Each structure stands twice: as structure tokens, then as C-alpha cells.
Amino acid sequence: MNEAAITLDGWYALHDFRSIDWASWKLVSAEERQAAVEEFVAYLEKLNEADIAKTGAHAFYAIVGQKADFMIMTLRETMDELQELEADFNKLAIADFTIPTYSYVSVVELSNYLAGESNEDPYQNPHVRARLYPELPRSKYVCFYPMDKRRQGNDNWYMLSMDDRKTLMRSHGMIGRGYAGKVKQIITGSVGFDDHEWGVTLFADDVLQFKKLVYEMRFDEVSARYGEFGAFFVGNLLDNEKLVKFLTV
């Protein structure tokens, strides 16, 4: 049996994708719409309290295309908090006019593939903590996709030795480092939590950096030979002002 990677696990993550039932939304009065929007804004401000206290984080984006209209990404210390926040959203008036289109449950993860040997408690390392309990940037654009490592025939990632996997991941990681300052990447593990093994969330102020990064990684052996990808979602940052405009009919 091959050696399993050791993971460090941080905040739990929920990516909640919703579409708006625009036909129903247009039928309610302007007063009801305004009240629903104000209640929604108050909910988002409540989410932001954890960002300020550094006990969690969230990101809110309008999704481009027909897969969804918006995404709320929430990070919290426990899975229970994610469930409570999801239930709180479902009790909002605006929720009556939304249709859940996709969701993803995972936990922020770091593996020992790229980690050096150390006797210190990694959870006390400031650099490690910053990655496990990240501040989510207010970048202009977001990209999310789930992925797996292939396990078919001779292309079975899990049949490779630890040394081989470390070598491959080191090369793979160098590509990501080339986009430092251009793209912020959050890797979340979802084995046992959702349909894929990892979720990847990218943030950037130049949307083309997503295309460049993902395309370049296609040529790396980790992706070219062992990577399998789910649906891609891309979106634009929503603040309170943009949200009001977005929901105005």
C-alpha cells in the first residue's frame, strides 16, 4: 500500500451557487423587492463580521453564463457554522426567488508534498496559518472548478510512490508560483465531502490570468496525465452597490 499524503486542514468551505427566478422577482412590488434586497445586504454584512474578526471569510461574485447568477463562498471554523449560514440564507426573502444550481463542500488544505521537514507544529507557523485560514481578496474576478486525480490503468495517481508524487507536485507548484501577485489560489480538499477530490478557487484582477494559468498547467504532467476537471465557473465581484443594481428590474 502506497503512503498517503498527510494534510493540514484549516477552515471549512461552502461554495453556494444560485440562479435568480427573474420572472417571479419581477412580479413582486418594488417595496417588497427593496425590503428583500436590504435584508440580503444585512446578511452579507453579517458574513463580513467574521472577515473583520478573522474567524472566517467570504467572497460574493456574479457568475457569468447560464450555470448560475451568483456565488457566495464562505469559510468558517466548523462545518456546523456553514450549515447554519446556509439555513440563514434560505430563510431570507430573496431565497424564495433563487434556484440552487450547484454547491461544493470542502476544507482548506495543504499537503506534505511540498512541505519541508520540520519539528515545529505547522499550525503555529504564520505562513502555514495564513494559507489554512486565508483572507479572501476582493479581486475583480473569481474562477472556481473541482478536480480529481485520475486513477485508471497506468495513469493511477494513487499507485505512484510518495517520492514520485512529490517530484511531480514540485514541478506543478512551480507553475503556480510563476503567477504570484497575479492570481491568488485557494485549494480545498473534498474527499469524503463532495463528488470530486479538490476544489480550486482562483482570484485575480485580470480575468485572462485564469486562462493563462490553467492552460499552462495543462502541459504539466500532473494535469496532462493525472488531472480530471469538473465544470468551471467564472464571475465578477459584487459589492453592495453592484448588488442593488444587479437586482433592480
mmCIF file of C-alpha atoms in Angstrom:
data_model
loop_
_atom_site.group_PDB
_atom_site.id
_atom_site.type_symbol
_atom_site.label_atom_id
_atom_site.label_comp_id
_atom_site.label_asym_id
_atom_site.label_seq_id
_atom_site.Cartn_x
_atom_site.Cartn_y
_atom_site.Cartn_z
ATOM 1 C CA MET A 1 0.000 0.000 0.000
ATOM 2 C CA ASN A 2 1.404 3.389 -1.009
ATOM 3 C CA GLU A 3 1.957 6.140 1.509
ATOM 4 C CA ALA A 4 -0.936 8.588 1.750
ATOM 5 C CA ALA A 5 -0.219 12.295 1.742
ATOM 6 C CA ILE A 6 -0.543 13.986 5.114
ATOM 7 C CA THR A 7 -2.782 17.044 5.013
ATOM 8 C CA LEU A 8 -3.101 20.102 7.180
ATOM 9 C CA ASP A 9 -6.720 21.229 7.324
ATOM 10 C CA GLY A 10 -7.993 24.731 8.010
ATOM 11 C CA TRP A 11 -11.349 26.431 7.575
ATOM 12 C CA TYR A 12 -14.325 24.562 6.125
ATOM 13 C CA ALA A 13 -15.639 25.929 2.836
ATOM 14 C CA LEU A 14 -19.006 26.163 1.118
ATOM 15 C CA HIS A 15 -19.382 27.398 -2.453
ATOM 16 C CA ASP A 16 -23.097 28.127 -2.934
ATOM 17 C CA PHE A 17 -24.238 28.862 -6.493
ATOM 18 C CA ARG A 18 -27.716 30.263 -7.161
ATOM 19 C CA SER A 19 -29.765 31.464 -10.109
ATOM 20 C CA ILE A 20 -32.439 34.134 -9.859
ATOM 21 C CA ASP A 21 -36.031 33.338 -10.839
ATOM 22 C CA TRP A 22 -36.299 36.626 -12.695
ATOM 23 C CA ALA A 23 -39.895 36.070 -13.831
ATOM 24 C CA SER A 24 -41.094 35.693 -10.230
ATOM 25 C CA TRP A 25 -38.833 38.503 -8.995
ATOM 26 C CA LYS A 26 -40.438 40.940 -11.461
ATOM 27 C CA LEU A 27 -43.939 40.120 -10.218
ATOM 28 C CA VAL A 28 -43.478 41.373 -6.642
ATOM 29 C CA SER A 29 -43.885 45.030 -5.738
ATOM 30 C CA ALA A 30 -40.984 47.452 -5.718
ATOM 31 C CA GLU A 31 -41.371 47.787 -1.940
ATOM 32 C CA GLU A 32 -41.088 44.027 -1.418
ATOM 33 C CA ARG A 33 -38.040 43.864 -3.692
ATOM 34 C CA GLN A 34 -36.374 46.713 -1.821
ATOM 35 C CA ALA A 35 -37.025 45.058 1.548
ATOM 36 C CA ALA A 36 -35.655 41.751 0.265
ATOM 37 C CA VAL A 37 -32.501 43.410 -1.080
ATOM 38 C CA GLU A 38 -31.919 45.287 2.183
ATOM 39 C CA GLU A 39 -32.317 42.034 4.135
ATOM 40 C CA PHE A 40 -29.855 40.329 1.758
ATOM 41 C CA VAL A 41 -27.320 43.143 2.238
ATOM 42 C CA ALA A 42 -27.675 42.793 6.014
ATOM 43 C CA TYR A 43 -26.953 39.057 5.678
ATOM 44 C CA LEU A 44 -23.797 39.784 3.681
ATOM 45 C CA GLU A 45 -22.708 42.339 6.259
ATOM 46 C CA LYS A 46 -23.185 39.674 8.935
ATOM 47 C CA LEU A 47 -20.905 37.372 6.934
ATOM 48 C CA ASN A 48 -18.333 40.149 6.778
ATOM 49 C CA GLU A 49 -18.192 40.380 10.569
ATOM 50 C CA ALA A 50 -16.212 37.123 10.561
ATOM 51 C CA ASP A 51 -13.832 38.551 7.938
ATOM 52 C CA ILE A 52 -13.150 41.514 10.217
ATOM 53 C CA ALA A 53 -12.744 39.292 13.299
ATOM 54 C CA LYS A 54 -10.609 36.839 11.284
ATOM 55 C CA THR A 55 -12.798 33.921 12.363
ATOM 56 C CA GLY A 56 -13.828 33.215 8.781
ATOM 57 C CA ALA A 57 -14.054 34.758 5.327
ATOM 58 C CA HIS A 58 -16.423 35.120 2.411
ATOM 59 C CA ALA A 59 -16.498 36.102 -1.253
ATOM 60 C CA PHE A 60 -19.501 37.242 -3.279
ATOM 61 C CA TYR A 61 -19.484 37.208 -7.094
ATOM 62 C CA ALA A 62 -21.918 37.451 -10.003
ATOM 63 C CA ILE A 63 -21.386 34.404 -12.234
ATOM 64 C CA VAL A 64 -21.127 34.880 -15.998
ATOM 65 C CA GLY A 65 -23.055 32.410 -18.153
ATOM 66 C CA GLN A 66 -26.069 30.201 -17.545
ATOM 67 C CA LYS A 67 -24.646 27.939 -14.806
ATOM 68 C CA ALA A 68 -25.618 30.400 -12.053
ATOM 69 C CA ASP A 69 -26.294 34.077 -11.359
ATOM 70 C CA PHE A 70 -24.180 34.452 -8.230
ATOM 71 C CA MET A 71 -21.881 32.587 -5.874
ATOM 72 C CA ILE A 72 -21.331 33.019 -2.152
ATOM 73 C CA MET A 73 -18.131 31.363 -0.956
ATOM 74 C CA THR A 74 -17.986 31.049 2.819
ATOM 75 C CA LEU A 75 -15.142 29.877 5.060
ATOM 76 C CA ARG A 76 -15.775 29.041 8.711
ATOM 77 C CA GLU A 77 -14.126 27.224 11.609
ATOM 78 C CA THR A 78 -16.692 24.394 11.703
ATOM 79 C CA MET A 79 -18.994 22.559 9.325
ATOM 80 C CA ASP A 80 -21.840 23.388 11.709
ATOM 81 C CA GLU A 81 -21.376 27.109 11.066
ATOM 82 C CA LEU A 82 -21.563 26.564 7.317
ATOM 83 C CA GLN A 83 -24.847 24.704 7.716
ATOM 84 C CA GLU A 84 -26.254 27.445 9.958
ATOM 85 C CA LEU A 85 -25.295 30.177 7.483
ATOM 86 C CA GLU A 86 -26.798 28.197 4.616
ATOM 87 C CA ALA A 87 -30.031 27.807 6.594
ATOM 88 C CA ASP A 88 -29.993 31.541 7.429
ATOM 89 C CA PHE A 89 -29.770 32.360 3.724
ATOM 90 C CA ASN A 90 -32.620 30.001 2.888
ATOM 91 C CA LYS A 91 -34.830 31.903 5.363
ATOM 92 C CA LEU A 92 -34.235 35.237 3.603
ATOM 93 C CA ALA A 93 -36.975 36.657 1.398
ATOM 94 C CA ILE A 94 -34.574 36.728 -1.565
ATOM 95 C CA ALA A 95 -34.116 32.949 -1.238
ATOM 96 C CA ASP A 96 -37.705 32.462 -2.423
ATOM 97 C CA PHE A 97 -36.568 33.859 -5.762
ATOM 98 C CA THR A 98 -33.379 31.838 -6.108
ATOM 99 C CA ILE A 99 -32.786 28.380 -7.531
ATOM 100 C CA PRO A 100 -29.819 26.374 -6.178
ATOM 101 C CA THR A 101 -27.766 25.322 -9.216
ATOM 102 C CA TYR A 102 -24.562 23.932 -7.672
ATOM 103 C CA SER A 103 -22.723 23.712 -4.394
ATOM 104 C CA TYR A 104 -19.382 22.457 -3.173
ATOM 105 C CA VAL A 105 -18.360 21.437 0.349
ATOM 106 C CA SER A 106 -14.675 21.157 1.268
ATOM 107 C CA VAL A 107 -11.946 22.242 3.682
ATOM 108 C CA VAL A 108 -8.894 24.426 3.052
ATOM 109 C CA GLU A 109 -5.999 22.002 2.662
ATOM 110 C CA LEU A 110 -2.208 21.854 2.490
ATOM 111 C CA SER A 111 -0.426 18.573 1.768
ATOM 112 C CA ASN A 112 3.067 17.421 2.674
ATOM 113 C CA TYR A 113 4.057 17.045 -0.986
ATOM 114 C CA LEU A 114 5.768 20.440 -0.982
ATOM 115 C CA ALA A 115 6.448 20.848 2.722
ATOM 116 C CA GLY A 116 9.950 20.643 4.113
ATOM 117 C CA GLU A 117 10.930 18.587 7.137
ATOM 118 C CA SER A 118 10.425 20.424 10.413
ATOM 119 C CA ASN A 119 9.920 19.541 14.046
ATOM 120 C CA GLU A 120 7.763 22.569 14.768
ATOM 121 C CA ASP A 121 3.989 22.459 14.990
ATOM 122 C CA PRO A 122 2.932 23.570 11.474
ATOM 123 C CA TYR A 123 -0.274 25.072 12.830
ATOM 124 C CA GLN A 124 1.856 27.590 14.726
ATOM 125 C CA ASN A 125 3.759 28.640 11.617
ATOM 126 C CA PRO A 126 2.441 32.084 10.493
ATOM 127 C CA HIS A 127 2.945 31.262 6.795
ATOM 128 C CA VAL A 128 1.048 27.980 7.119
ATOM 129 C CA ARG A 129 -1.744 29.598 9.137
ATOM 130 C CA ALA A 130 -2.151 32.317 6.513
ATOM 131 C CA ARG A 131 -2.794 29.601 3.921
ATOM 132 C CA LEU A 132 -5.084 27.455 6.076
ATOM 133 C CA TYR A 133 -7.128 30.400 7.370
ATOM 134 C CA PRO A 134 -6.927 32.778 4.387
ATOM 135 C CA GLU A 135 -8.299 36.240 3.881
ATOM 136 C CA LEU A 136 -10.278 36.136 0.648
ATOM 137 C CA PRO A 137 -9.306 39.067 -1.576
ATOM 138 C CA ARG A 138 -11.787 41.455 -3.129
ATOM 139 C CA SER A 139 -10.294 40.833 -6.555
ATOM 140 C CA LYS A 140 -12.318 41.803 -9.614
ATOM 141 C CA TYR A 141 -12.739 38.223 -10.809
ATOM 142 C CA VAL A 142 -13.102 34.684 -9.466
ATOM 143 C CA CYS A 143 -12.757 31.252 -11.067
ATOM 144 C CA PHE A 144 -13.824 28.012 -9.390
ATOM 145 C CA TYR A 145 -13.543 24.418 -10.551
ATOM 146 C CA PRO A 146 -13.482 20.969 -8.912
ATOM 147 C CA MET A 147 -10.931 18.338 -9.901
ATOM 148 C CA ASP A 148 -9.752 14.780 -9.315
ATOM 149 C CA LYS A 149 -6.552 12.820 -9.753
ATOM 150 C CA ARG A 150 -7.023 10.099 -12.366
ATOM 151 C CA ARG A 151 -6.913 6.509 -11.163
ATOM 152 C CA GLN A 152 -7.230 4.428 -14.322
ATOM 153 C CA GLY A 153 -4.828 1.767 -15.580
ATOM 154 C CA ASN A 154 -1.262 3.042 -15.890
ATOM 155 C CA ASP A 155 -2.419 6.577 -15.108
ATOM 156 C CA ASN A 156 -3.347 5.917 -11.497
ATOM 157 C CA TRP A 157 -2.054 8.738 -9.302
ATOM 158 C CA TYR A 158 -2.614 6.725 -6.154
ATOM 159 C CA MET A 159 -0.366 3.897 -7.329
ATOM 160 C CA LEU A 160 2.647 6.222 -7.647
ATOM 161 C CA SER A 161 5.209 6.252 -4.852
ATOM 162 C CA MET A 162 5.363 9.203 -2.468
ATOM 163 C CA ASP A 163 8.712 10.268 -3.964
ATOM 164 C CA ASP A 164 7.293 10.267 -7.498
ATOM 165 C CA ARG A 165 4.251 12.263 -6.420
ATOM 166 C CA LYS A 166 6.425 14.783 -4.584
ATOM 167 C CA THR A 167 8.616 15.270 -7.659
ATOM 168 C CA LEU A 168 5.607 15.790 -9.910
ATOM 169 C CA MET A 169 3.888 18.164 -7.489
ATOM 170 C CA ARG A 170 7.070 20.211 -7.090
ATOM 171 C CA SER A 171 7.126 20.832 -10.846
ATOM 172 C CA HIS A 172 3.397 21.529 -10.828
ATOM 173 C CA GLY A 173 3.780 24.027 -7.981
ATOM 174 C CA MET A 174 6.476 25.982 -9.822
ATOM 175 C CA ILE A 175 3.947 26.950 -12.483
ATOM 176 C CA GLY A 176 1.622 28.359 -9.837
ATOM 177 C CA ARG A 177 4.465 30.327 -8.281
ATOM 178 C CA GLY A 178 5.001 31.996 -11.638
ATOM 179 C CA TYR A 179 1.611 33.693 -11.168
ATOM 180 C CA ALA A 180 2.354 35.026 -7.686
ATOM 181 C CA GLY A 181 0.980 38.539 -7.396
ATOM 182 C CA LYS A 182 -1.344 37.936 -10.346
ATOM 183 C CA VAL A 183 -3.527 35.066 -9.080
ATOM 184 C CA LYS A 184 -4.410 34.048 -5.528
ATOM 185 C CA GLN A 185 -5.221 30.360 -5.259
ATOM 186 C CA ILE A 186 -7.206 28.577 -2.538
ATOM 187 C CA ILE A 187 -7.076 24.768 -2.594
ATOM 188 C CA THR A 188 -9.790 22.954 -0.670
ATOM 189 C CA GLY A 189 -9.930 19.209 -0.096
ATOM 190 C CA SER A 190 -13.239 17.426 -0.572
ATOM 191 C CA VAL A 191 -12.501 13.697 -0.347
ATOM 192 C CA GLY A 192 -15.491 12.309 1.555
ATOM 193 C CA PHE A 193 -17.232 15.699 1.441
ATOM 194 C CA ASP A 194 -18.297 16.115 -2.198
ATOM 195 C CA ASP A 195 -18.267 14.493 -5.640
ATOM 196 C CA HIS A 196 -14.701 15.477 -6.531
ATOM 197 C CA GLU A 197 -11.456 15.366 -4.566
ATOM 198 C CA TRP A 198 -10.453 19.048 -4.571
ATOM 199 C CA GLY A 199 -11.912 22.436 -5.269
ATOM 200 C CA VAL A 200 -9.747 25.194 -6.745
ATOM 201 C CA THR A 201 -10.717 28.841 -6.291
ATOM 202 C CA LEU A 202 -8.703 31.494 -8.128
ATOM 203 C CA PHE A 203 -8.869 35.261 -7.615
ATOM 204 C CA ALA A 204 -7.389 37.871 -9.977
ATOM 205 C CA ASP A 205 -7.809 41.456 -11.143
ATOM 206 C CA ASP A 206 -7.081 40.376 -14.737
ATOM 207 C CA VAL A 207 -9.526 37.684 -15.829
ATOM 208 C CA LEU A 208 -7.179 36.484 -18.594
ATOM 209 C CA GLN A 209 -4.745 35.233 -15.944
ATOM 210 C CA PHE A 210 -7.160 32.346 -15.272
ATOM 211 C CA LYS A 211 -6.944 31.250 -18.907
ATOM 212 C CA LYS A 212 -3.154 31.598 -18.998
ATOM 213 C CA LEU A 213 -2.596 29.723 -15.724
ATOM 214 C CA VAL A 214 -4.962 26.828 -16.421
ATOM 215 C CA TYR A 215 -3.684 26.475 -19.995
ATOM 216 C CA GLU A 216 -0.035 26.429 -18.920
ATOM 217 C CA MET A 217 -0.785 23.814 -16.277
ATOM 218 C CA ARG A 218 -2.380 21.610 -18.940
ATOM 219 C CA PHE A 219 1.142 20.898 -20.212
ATOM 220 C CA ASP A 220 2.428 19.837 -16.810
ATOM 221 C CA GLU A 221 2.352 16.055 -16.274
ATOM 222 C CA VAL A 222 0.270 16.317 -13.088
ATOM 223 C CA SER A 223 -2.583 17.851 -15.118
ATOM 224 C CA ALA A 224 -1.894 16.377 -18.564
ATOM 225 C CA ARG A 225 -1.668 12.799 -17.364
ATOM 226 C CA TYR A 226 -3.366 12.664 -13.978
ATOM 227 C CA GLY A 227 -5.798 15.598 -13.813
ATOM 228 C CA GLU A 228 -9.553 15.387 -14.381
ATOM 229 C CA PHE A 229 -11.649 18.534 -14.150
ATOM 230 C CA GLY A 230 -15.256 19.366 -13.436
ATOM 231 C CA ALA A 231 -17.248 22.429 -14.508
ATOM 232 C CA PHE A 232 -15.612 25.870 -14.476
ATOM 233 C CA PHE A 233 -17.384 28.923 -13.040
ATOM 234 C CA VAL A 234 -16.127 32.465 -13.582
ATOM 235 C CA GLY A 235 -17.565 35.649 -12.132
ATOM 236 C CA ASN A 236 -17.309 39.360 -11.368
ATOM 237 C CA LEU A 237 -17.035 40.880 -7.900
ATOM 238 C CA LEU A 238 -20.285 42.081 -6.339
ATOM 239 C CA ASP A 239 -20.337 44.776 -3.669
ATOM 240 C CA ASN A 240 -23.476 46.258 -2.099
ATOM 241 C CA GLU A 241 -23.855 48.934 -4.784
ATOM 242 C CA LYS A 242 -23.448 46.448 -7.625
ATOM 243 C CA LEU A 243 -25.825 44.030 -5.903
ATOM 244 C CA VAL A 244 -28.589 46.636 -5.781
ATOM 245 C CA LYS A 245 -28.062 47.374 -9.481
ATOM 246 C CA PHE A 246 -27.934 43.642 -10.256
ATOM 247 C CA LEU A 247 -31.317 43.033 -8.627
ATOM 248 C CA THR A 248 -33.042 46.152 -9.959
ATOM 249 C CA VAL A 249 -35.742 45.360 -12.535
#
